[in-house]
PDB file of C-alpha atoms and ligand atoms in Angstrom:
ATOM      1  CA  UNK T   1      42.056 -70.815  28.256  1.00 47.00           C
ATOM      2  CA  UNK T   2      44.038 -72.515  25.863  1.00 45.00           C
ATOM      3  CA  UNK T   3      45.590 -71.108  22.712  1.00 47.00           C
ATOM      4  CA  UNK T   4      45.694 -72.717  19.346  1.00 46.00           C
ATOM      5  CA  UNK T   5      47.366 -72.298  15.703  1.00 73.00           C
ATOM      6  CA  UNK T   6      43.791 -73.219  13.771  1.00 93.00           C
ATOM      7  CA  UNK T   7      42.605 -70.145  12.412  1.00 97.00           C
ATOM      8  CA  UNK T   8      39.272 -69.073  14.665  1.00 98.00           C
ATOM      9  CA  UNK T   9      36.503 -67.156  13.736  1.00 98.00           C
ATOM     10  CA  UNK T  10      33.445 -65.842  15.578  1.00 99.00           C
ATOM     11  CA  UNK T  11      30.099 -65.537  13.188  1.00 99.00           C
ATOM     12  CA  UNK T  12      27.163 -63.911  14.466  1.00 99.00           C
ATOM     13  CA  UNK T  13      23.834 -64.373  12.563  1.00 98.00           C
ATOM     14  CA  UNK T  14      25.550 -67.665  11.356  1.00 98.00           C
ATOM     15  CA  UNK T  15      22.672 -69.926  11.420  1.00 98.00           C
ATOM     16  CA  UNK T  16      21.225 -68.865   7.947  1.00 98.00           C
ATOM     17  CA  UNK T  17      21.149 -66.846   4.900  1.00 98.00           C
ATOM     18  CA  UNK T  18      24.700 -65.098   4.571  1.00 98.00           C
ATOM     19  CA  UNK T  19      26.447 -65.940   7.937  1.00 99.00           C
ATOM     20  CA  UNK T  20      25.422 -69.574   7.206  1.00 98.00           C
ATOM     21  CA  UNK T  21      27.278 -69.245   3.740  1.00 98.00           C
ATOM     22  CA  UNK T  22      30.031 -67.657   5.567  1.00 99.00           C
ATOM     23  CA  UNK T  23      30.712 -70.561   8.259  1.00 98.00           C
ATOM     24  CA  UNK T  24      30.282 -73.062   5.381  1.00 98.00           C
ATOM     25  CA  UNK T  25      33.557 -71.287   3.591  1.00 98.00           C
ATOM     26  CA  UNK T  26      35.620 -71.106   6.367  1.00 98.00           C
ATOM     27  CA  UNK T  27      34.889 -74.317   8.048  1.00 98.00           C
ATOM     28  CA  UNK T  28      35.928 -75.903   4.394  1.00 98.00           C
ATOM     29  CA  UNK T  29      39.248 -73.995   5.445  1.00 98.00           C
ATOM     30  CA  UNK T  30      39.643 -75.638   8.448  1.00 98.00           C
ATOM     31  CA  UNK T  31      39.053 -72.732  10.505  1.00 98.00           C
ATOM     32  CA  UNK T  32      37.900 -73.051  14.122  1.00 98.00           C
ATOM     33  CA  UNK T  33      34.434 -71.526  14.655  1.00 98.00           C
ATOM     34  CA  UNK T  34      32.299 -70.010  17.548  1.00 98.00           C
ATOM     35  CA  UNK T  35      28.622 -69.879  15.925  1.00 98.00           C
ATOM     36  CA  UNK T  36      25.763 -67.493  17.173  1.00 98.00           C
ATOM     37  CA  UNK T  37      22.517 -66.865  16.857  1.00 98.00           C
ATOM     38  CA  UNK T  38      19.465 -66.927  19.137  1.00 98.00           C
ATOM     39  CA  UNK T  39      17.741 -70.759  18.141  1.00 98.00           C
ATOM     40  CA  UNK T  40      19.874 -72.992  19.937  1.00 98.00           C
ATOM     41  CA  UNK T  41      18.492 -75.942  17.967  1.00 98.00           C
ATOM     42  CA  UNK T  42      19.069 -74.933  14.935  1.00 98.00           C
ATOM     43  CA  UNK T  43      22.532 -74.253  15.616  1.00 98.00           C
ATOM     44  CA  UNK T  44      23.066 -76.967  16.424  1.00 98.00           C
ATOM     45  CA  UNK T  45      21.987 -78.789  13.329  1.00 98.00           C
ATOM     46  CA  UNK T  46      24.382 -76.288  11.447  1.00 98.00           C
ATOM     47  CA  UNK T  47      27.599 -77.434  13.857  1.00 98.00           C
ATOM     48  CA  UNK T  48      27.175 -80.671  12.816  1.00 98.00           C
ATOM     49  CA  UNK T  49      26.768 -79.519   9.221  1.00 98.00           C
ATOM     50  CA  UNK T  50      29.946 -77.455   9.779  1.00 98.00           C
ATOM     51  CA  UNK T  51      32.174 -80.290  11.390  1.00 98.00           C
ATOM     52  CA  UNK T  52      31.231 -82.432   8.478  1.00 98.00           C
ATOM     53  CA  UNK T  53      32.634 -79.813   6.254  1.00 98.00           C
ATOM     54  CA  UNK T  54      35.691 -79.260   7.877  1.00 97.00           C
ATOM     55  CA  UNK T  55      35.883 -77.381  10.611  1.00 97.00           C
ATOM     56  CA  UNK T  56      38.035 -78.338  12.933  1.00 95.00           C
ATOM     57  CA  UNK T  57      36.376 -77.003  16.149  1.00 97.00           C
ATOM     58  CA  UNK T  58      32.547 -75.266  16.657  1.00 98.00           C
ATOM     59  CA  UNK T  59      31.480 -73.522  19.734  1.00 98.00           C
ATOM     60  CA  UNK T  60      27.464 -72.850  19.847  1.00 98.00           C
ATOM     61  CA  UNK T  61      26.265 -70.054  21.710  1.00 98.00           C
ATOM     62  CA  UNK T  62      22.446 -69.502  21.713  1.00 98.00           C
ATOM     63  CA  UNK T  63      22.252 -65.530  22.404  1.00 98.00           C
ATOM     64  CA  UNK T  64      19.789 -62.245  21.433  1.00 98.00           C
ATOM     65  CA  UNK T  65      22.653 -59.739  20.105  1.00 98.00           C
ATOM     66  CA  UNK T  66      20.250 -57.172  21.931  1.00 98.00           C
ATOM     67  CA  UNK T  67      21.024 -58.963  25.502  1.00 98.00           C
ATOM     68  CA  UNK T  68      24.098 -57.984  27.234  1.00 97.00           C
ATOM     69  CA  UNK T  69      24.265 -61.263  29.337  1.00 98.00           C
ATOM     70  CA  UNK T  70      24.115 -63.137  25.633  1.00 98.00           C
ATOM     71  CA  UNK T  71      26.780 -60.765  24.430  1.00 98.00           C
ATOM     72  CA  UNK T  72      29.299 -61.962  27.296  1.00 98.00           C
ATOM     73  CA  UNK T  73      28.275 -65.183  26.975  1.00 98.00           C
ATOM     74  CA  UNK T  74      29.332 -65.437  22.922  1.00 98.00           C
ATOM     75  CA  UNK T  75      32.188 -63.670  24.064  1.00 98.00           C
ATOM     76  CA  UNK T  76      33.462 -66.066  26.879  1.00 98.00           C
ATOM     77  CA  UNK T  77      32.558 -68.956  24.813  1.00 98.00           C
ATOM     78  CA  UNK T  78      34.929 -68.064  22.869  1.00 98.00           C
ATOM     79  CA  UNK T  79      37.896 -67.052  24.582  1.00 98.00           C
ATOM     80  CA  UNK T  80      37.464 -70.362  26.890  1.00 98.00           C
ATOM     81  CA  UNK T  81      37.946 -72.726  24.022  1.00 98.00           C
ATOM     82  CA  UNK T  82      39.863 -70.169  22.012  1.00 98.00           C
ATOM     83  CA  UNK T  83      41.666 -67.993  23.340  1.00 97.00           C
ATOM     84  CA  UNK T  84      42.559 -65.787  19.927  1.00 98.00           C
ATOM     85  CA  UNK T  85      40.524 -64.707  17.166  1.00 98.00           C
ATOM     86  CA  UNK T  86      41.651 -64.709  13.910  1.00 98.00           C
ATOM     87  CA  UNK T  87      38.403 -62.738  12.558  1.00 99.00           C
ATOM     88  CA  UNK T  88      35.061 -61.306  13.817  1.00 99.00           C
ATOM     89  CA  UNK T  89      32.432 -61.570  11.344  1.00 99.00           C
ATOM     90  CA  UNK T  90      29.581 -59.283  12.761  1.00 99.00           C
ATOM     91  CA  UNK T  91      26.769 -60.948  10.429  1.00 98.00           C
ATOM     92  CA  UNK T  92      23.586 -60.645  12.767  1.00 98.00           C
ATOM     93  CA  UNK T  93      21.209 -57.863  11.765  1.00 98.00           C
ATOM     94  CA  UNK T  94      17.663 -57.064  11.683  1.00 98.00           C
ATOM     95  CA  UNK T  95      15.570 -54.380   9.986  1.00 94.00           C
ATOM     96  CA  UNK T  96      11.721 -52.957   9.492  1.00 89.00           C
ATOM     97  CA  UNK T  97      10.578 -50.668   6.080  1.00 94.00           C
ATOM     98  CA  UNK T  98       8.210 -48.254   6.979  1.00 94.00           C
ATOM     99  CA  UNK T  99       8.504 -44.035   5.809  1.00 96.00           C
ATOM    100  CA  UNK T 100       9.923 -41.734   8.797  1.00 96.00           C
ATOM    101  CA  UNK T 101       6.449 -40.227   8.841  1.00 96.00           C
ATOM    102  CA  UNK T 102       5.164 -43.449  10.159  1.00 95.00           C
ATOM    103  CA  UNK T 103       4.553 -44.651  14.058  1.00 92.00           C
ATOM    104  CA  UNK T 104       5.966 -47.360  13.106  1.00 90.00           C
ATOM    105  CA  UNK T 105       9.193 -46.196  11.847  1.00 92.00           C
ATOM    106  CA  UNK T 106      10.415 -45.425  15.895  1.00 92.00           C
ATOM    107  CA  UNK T 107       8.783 -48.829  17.277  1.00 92.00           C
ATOM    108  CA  UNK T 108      11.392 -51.248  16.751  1.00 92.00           C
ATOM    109  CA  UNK T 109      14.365 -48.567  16.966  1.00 96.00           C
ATOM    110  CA  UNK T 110      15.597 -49.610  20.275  1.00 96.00           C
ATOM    111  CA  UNK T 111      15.733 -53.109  19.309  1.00 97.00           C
ATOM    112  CA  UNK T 112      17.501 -52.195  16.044  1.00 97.00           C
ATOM    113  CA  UNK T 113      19.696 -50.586  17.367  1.00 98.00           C
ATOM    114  CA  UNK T 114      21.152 -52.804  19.737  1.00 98.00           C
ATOM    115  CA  UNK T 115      21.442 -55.517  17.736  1.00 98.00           C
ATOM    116  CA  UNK T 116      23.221 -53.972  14.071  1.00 98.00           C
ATOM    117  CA  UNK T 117      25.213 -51.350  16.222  1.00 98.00           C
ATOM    118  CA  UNK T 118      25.510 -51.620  19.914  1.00 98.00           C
ATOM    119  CA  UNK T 119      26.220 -55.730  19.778  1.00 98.00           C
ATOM    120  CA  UNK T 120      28.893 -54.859  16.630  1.00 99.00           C
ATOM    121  CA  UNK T 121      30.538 -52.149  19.260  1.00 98.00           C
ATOM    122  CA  UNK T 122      30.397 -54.575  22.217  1.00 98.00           C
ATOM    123  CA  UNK T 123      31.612 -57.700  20.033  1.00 99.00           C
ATOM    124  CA  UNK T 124      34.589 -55.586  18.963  1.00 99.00           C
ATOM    125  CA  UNK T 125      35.419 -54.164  22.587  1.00 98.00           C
ATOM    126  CA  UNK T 126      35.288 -57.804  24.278  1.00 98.00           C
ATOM    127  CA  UNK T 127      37.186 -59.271  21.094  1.00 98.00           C
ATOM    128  CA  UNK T 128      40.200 -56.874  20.675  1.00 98.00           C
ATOM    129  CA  UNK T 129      42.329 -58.589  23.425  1.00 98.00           C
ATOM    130  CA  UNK T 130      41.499 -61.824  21.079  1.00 98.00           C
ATOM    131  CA  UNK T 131      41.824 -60.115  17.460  1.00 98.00           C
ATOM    132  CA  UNK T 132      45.084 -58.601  18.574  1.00 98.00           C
ATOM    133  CA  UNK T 133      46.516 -61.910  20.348  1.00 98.00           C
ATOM    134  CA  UNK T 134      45.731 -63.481  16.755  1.00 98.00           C
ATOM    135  CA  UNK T 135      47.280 -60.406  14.603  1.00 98.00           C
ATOM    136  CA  UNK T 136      50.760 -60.758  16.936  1.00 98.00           C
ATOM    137  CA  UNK T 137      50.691 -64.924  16.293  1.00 97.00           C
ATOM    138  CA  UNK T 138      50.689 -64.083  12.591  1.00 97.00           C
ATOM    139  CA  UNK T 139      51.682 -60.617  12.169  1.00 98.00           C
ATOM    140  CA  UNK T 140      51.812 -61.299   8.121  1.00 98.00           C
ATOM    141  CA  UNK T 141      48.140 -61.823   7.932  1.00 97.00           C
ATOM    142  CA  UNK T 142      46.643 -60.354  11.233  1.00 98.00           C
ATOM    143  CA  UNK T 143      43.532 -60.198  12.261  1.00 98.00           C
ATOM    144  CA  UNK T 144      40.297 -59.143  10.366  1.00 98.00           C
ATOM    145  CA  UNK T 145      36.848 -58.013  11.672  1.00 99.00           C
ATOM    146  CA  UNK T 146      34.111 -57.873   8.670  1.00 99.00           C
ATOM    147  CA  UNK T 147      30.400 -56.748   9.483  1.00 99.00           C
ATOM    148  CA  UNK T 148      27.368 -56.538   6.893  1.00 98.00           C
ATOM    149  CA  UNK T 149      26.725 -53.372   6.809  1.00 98.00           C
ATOM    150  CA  UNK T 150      24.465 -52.638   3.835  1.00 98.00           C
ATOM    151  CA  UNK T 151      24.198 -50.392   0.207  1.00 98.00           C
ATOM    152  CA  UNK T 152      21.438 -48.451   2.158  1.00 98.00           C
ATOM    153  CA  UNK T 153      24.199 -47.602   4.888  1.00 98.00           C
ATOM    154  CA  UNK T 154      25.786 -45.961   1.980  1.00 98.00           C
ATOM    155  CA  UNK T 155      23.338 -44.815  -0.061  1.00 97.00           C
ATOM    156  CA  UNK T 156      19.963 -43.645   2.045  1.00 96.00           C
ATOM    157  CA  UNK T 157      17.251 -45.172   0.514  1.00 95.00           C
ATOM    158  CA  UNK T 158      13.248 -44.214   1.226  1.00 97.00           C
ATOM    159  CA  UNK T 159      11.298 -46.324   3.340  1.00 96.00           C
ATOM    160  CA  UNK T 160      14.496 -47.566   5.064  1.00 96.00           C
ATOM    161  CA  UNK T 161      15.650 -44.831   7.249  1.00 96.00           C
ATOM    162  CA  UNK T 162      16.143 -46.593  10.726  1.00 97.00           C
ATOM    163  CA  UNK T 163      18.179 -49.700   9.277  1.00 97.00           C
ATOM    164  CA  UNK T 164      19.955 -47.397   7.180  1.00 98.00           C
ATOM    165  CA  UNK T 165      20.940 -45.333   9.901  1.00 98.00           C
ATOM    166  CA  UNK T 166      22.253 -48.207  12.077  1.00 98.00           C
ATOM    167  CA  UNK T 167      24.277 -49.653   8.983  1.00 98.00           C
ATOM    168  CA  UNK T 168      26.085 -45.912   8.000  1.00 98.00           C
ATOM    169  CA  UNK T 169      27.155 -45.608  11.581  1.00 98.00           C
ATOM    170  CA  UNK T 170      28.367 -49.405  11.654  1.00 98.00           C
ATOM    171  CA  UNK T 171      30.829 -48.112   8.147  1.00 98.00           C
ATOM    172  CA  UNK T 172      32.062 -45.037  10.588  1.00 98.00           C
ATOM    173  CA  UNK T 173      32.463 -47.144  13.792  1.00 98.00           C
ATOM    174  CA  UNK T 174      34.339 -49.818  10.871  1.00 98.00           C
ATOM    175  CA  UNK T 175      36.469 -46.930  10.096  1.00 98.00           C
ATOM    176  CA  UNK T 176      37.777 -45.602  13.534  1.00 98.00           C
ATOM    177  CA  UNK T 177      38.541 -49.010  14.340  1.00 98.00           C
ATOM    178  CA  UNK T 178      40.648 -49.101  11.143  1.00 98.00           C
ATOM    179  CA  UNK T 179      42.627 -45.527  12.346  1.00 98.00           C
ATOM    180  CA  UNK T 180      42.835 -47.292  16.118  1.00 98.00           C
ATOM    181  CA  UNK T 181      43.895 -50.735  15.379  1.00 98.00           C
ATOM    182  CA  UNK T 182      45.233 -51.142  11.395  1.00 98.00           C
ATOM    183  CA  UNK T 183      48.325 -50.567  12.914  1.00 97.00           C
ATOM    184  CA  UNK T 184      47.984 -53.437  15.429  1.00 93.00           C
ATOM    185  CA  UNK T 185      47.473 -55.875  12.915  1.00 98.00           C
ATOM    186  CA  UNK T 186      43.993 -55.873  13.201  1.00 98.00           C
ATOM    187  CA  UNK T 187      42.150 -54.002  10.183  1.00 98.00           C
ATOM    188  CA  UNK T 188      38.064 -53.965   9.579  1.00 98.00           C
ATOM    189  CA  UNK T 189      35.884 -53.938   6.542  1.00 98.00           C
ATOM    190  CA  UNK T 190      32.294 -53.146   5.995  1.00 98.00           C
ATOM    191  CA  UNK T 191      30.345 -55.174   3.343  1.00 98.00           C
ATOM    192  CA  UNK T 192      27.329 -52.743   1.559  1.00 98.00           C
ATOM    193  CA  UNK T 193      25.139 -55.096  -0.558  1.00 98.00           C
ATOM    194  CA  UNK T 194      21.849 -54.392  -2.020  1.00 98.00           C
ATOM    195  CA  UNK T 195      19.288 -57.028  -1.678  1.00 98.00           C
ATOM    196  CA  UNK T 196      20.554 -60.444  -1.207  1.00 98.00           C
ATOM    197  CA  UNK T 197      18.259 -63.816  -1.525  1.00 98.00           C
ATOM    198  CA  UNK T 198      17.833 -64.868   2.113  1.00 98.00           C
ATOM    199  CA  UNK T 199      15.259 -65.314   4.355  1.00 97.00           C
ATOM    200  CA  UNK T 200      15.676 -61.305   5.642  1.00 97.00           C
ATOM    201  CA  UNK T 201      14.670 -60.005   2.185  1.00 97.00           C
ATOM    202  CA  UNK T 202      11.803 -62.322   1.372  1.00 96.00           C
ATOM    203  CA  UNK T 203       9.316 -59.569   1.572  1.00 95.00           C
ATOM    204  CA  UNK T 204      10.015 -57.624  -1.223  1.00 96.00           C
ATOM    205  CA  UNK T 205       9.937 -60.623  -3.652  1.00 97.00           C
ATOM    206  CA  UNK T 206       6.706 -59.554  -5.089  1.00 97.00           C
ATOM    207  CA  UNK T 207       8.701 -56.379  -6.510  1.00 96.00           C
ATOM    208  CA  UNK T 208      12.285 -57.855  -6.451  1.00 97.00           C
ATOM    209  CA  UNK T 209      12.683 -61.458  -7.765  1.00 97.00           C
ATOM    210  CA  UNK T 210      14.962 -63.768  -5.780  1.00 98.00           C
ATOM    211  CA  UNK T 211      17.243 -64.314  -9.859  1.00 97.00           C
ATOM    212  CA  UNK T 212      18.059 -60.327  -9.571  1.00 97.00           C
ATOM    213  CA  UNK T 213      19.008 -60.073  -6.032  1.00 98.00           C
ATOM    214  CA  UNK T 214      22.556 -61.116  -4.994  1.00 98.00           C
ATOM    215  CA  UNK T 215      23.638 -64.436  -4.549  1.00 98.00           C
ATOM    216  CA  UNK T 216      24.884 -65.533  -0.733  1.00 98.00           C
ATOM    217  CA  UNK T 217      27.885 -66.992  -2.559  1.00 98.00           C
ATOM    218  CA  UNK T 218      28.594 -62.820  -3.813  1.00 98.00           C
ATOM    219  CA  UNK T 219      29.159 -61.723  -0.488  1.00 98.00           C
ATOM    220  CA  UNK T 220      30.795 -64.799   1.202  1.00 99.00           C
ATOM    221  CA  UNK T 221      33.207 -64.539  -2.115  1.00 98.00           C
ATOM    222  CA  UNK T 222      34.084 -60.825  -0.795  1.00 98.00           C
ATOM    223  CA  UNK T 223      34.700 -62.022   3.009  1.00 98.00           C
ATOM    224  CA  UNK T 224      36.971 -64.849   1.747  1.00 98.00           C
ATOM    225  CA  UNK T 225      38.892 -62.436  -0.022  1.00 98.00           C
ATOM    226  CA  UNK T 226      39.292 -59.878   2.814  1.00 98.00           C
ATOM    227  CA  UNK T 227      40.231 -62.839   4.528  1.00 98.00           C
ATOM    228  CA  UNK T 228      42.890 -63.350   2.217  1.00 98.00           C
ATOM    229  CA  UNK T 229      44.547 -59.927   2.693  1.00 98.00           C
ATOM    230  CA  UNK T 230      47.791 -59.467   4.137  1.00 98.00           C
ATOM    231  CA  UNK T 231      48.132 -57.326   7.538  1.00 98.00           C
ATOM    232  CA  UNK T 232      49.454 -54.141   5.722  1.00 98.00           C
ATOM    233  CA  UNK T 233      45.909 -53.775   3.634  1.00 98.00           C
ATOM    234  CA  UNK T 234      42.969 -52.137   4.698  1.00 98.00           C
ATOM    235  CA  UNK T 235      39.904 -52.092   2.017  1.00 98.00           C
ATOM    236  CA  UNK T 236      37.777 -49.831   4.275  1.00 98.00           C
ATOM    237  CA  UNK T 237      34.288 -50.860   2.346  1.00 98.00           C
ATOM    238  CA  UNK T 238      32.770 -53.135  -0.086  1.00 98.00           C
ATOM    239  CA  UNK T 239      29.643 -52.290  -2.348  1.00 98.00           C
ATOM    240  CA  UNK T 240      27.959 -54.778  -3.894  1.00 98.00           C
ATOM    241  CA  UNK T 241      25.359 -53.309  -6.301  1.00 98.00           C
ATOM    242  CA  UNK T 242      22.782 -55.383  -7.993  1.00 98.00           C
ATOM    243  CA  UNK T 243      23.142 -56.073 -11.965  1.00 97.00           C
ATOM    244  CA  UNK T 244      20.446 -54.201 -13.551  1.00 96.00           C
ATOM    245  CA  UNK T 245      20.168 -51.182 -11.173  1.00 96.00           C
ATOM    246  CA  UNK T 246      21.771 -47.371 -11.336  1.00 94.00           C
ATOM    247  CA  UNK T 247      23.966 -49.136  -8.846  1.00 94.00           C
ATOM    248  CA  UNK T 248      22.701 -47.311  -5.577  1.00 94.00           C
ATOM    249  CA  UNK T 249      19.705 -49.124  -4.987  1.00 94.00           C
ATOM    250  CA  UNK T 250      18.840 -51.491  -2.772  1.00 96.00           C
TER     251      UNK T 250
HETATM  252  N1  NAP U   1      19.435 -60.135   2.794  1.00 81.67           N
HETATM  253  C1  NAP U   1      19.675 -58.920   2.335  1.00 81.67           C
HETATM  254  O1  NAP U   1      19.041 -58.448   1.372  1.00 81.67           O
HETATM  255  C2  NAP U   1      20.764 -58.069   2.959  1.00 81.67           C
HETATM  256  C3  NAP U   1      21.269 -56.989   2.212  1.00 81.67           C
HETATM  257  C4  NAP U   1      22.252 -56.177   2.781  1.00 81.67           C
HETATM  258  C5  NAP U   1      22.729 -56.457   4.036  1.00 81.67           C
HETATM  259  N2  NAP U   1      22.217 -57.507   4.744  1.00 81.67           N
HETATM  260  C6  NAP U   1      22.736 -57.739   6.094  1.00 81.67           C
HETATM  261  O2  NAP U   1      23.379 -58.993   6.125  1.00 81.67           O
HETATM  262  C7  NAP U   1      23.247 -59.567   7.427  1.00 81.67           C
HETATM  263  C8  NAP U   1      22.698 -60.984   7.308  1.00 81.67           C
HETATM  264  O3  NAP U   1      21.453 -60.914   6.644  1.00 81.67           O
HETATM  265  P1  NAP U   1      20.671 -62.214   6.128  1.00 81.67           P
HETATM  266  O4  NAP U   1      19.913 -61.780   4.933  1.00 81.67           O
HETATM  267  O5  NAP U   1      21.552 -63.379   6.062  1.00 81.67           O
HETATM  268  O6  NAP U   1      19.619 -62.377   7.334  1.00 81.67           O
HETATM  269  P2  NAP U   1      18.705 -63.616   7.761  1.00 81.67           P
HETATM  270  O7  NAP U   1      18.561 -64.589   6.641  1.00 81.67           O
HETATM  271  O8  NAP U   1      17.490 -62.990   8.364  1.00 81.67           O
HETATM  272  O9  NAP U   1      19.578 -64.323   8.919  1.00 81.67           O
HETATM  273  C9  NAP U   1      19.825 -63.596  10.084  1.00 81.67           C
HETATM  274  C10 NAP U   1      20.714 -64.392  11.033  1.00 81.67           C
HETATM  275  O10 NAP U   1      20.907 -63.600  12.209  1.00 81.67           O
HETATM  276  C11 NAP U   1      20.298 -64.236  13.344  1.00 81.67           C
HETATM  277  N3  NAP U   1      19.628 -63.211  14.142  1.00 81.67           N
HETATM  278  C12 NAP U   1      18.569 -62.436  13.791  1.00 81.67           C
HETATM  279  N4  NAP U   1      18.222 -61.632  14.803  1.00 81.67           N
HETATM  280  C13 NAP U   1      19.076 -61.898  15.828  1.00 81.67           C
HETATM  281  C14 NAP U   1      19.210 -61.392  17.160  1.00 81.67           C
HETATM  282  N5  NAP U   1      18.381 -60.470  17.654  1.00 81.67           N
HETATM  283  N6  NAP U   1      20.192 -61.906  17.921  1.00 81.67           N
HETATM  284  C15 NAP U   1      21.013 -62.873  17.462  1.00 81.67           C
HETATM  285  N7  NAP U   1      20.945 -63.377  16.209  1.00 81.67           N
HETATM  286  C16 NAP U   1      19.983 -62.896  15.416  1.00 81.67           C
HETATM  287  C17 NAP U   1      19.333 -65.274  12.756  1.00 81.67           C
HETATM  288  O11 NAP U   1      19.131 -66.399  13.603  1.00 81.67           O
HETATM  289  P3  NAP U   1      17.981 -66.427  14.748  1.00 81.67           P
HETATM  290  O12 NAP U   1      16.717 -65.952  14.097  1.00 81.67           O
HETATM  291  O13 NAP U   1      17.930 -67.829  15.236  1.00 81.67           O
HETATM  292  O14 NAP U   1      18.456 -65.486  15.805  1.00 81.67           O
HETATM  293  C18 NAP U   1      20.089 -65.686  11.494  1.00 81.67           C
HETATM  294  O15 NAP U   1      21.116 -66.608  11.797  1.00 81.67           O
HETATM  295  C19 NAP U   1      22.361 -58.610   8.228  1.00 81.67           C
HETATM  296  O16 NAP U   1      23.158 -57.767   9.021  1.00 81.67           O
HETATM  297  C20 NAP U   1      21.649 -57.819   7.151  1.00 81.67           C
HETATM  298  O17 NAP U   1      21.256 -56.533   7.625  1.00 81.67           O
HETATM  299  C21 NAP U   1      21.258 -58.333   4.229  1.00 81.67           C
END
């Protein structure tokens, strides 16, 4: 394990849509990056995109967020080139729209789950020792850890009551961590946007444009920010409403 004074980051999900835009920020800022998602190949394409950008260091780890094995392998990849972590951006999510009255509606719960709240939980357990070794390095900025959550983990919305679920309970887990570790140095904010144009809300285009959904650029803006924060704020949770809606809609 070596340690280093490059700012590191670990980005799940970071392959496309907004954990792509995310990595492509921070490796302009010379940050250090451990990149996940579960096709290897195309991570790879996106390291050397990344290096080419700036980063100073990528780590690829091909992993399913719902496999513990892959969990402890992003982890370890990390820590072994590592050694801190200046922030945990827990990007990787997945969701299915179907009523509660539907079969389908339990199908894929398992799977949901496990990857926008169990891996988040597990991520955050196996990166503390990291996140805090990073806060006490730099105890004027600390460390951060940022997940997507989403509007509809704030504001329920029909047809999306499993993924909604999963994202309000990653804004409370978010929150304890804040009340356990703020005072550590290492503080946590959840990102709520409605629909963003990326490959994940592609399906509703034929009722929701691409033009009047958020850009990638909104959110990655907000992360940069947070970022940006010193170690004595906390900004719990971010909404990012669409222009053009009552502002609690997806
Ligand atoms: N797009 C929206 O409208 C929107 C709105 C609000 C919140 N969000 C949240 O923002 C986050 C990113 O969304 P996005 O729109 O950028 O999604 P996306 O375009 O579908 O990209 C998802 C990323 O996560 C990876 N991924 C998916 N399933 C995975 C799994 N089981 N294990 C490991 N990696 C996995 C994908 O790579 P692989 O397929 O190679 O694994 C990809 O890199 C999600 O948490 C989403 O819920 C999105």
């Amino acid at each position: 394990m070596t340690m280093t004074t490059t700012r590191t980051a670990l980005i799940t999900g970071a392959s496309r849509g907004i954990g792509l835009g995310i990595a492509h920020r921070l490796a302009r800022q010379g940050f250090s990056l451990t990149i996940t998602a579960r096709d290897g190949a195309r991570l790879d394409a996106v390291a050397a995109d990344l290096r080419g950008a700036g980063a100073a260091e990528i780590v690829t780890v091909a992993a399913d967020m719902a496999d513990e094995d892959g969990l402890d392998r992003v982890l370890a990849g990390h820590a072994d080139r590592f050694g801190a972590m200046s922030a945990l951006i827990l990007n990787a999510g997945i969701g299915t729209a179907s009523p509660i009255a539907a079969d389908a509606t339990t199908r894929r719960f398992d799977k949901t789950v496990a990857v926008n709240l169990r891996a988040p939980l597990r991520l955050i357990q196996g990166a503390l020792p990291m996140l805090r070794a990073a806060a006490s390095a730099d105890p004027a900025r600390g460390a951060k850890v940022v997940a997507l959550s989403s509007i509809t983990g704030v504001y329920a919305e029909a047809g999306l009551a499993v993924y909604g679920a999963t994202k309000a309970a990653l804004v409370s887990l978010l929150t304890t961590l804040n009340a356990e570790e703020s005072g550590n140095g290492v503080a946590a904010t959840t990102l709520a946007p409605g629909y963003v144009d990326t490959e994940m809300s592609a399906w509703i285009h034929d009722r929701i444009p691409p033009e009047r959904m958020l850009a990638v650029d909104d959110v990655v803006e907000m992360v940069d920010a947070v970022l940006r924060l010193s170690a004595r704020a906390v900004v719990p949770t971010i909404v990012l409403s669409r222009a053009g809606t009552d502002g609690y809609r997806a």
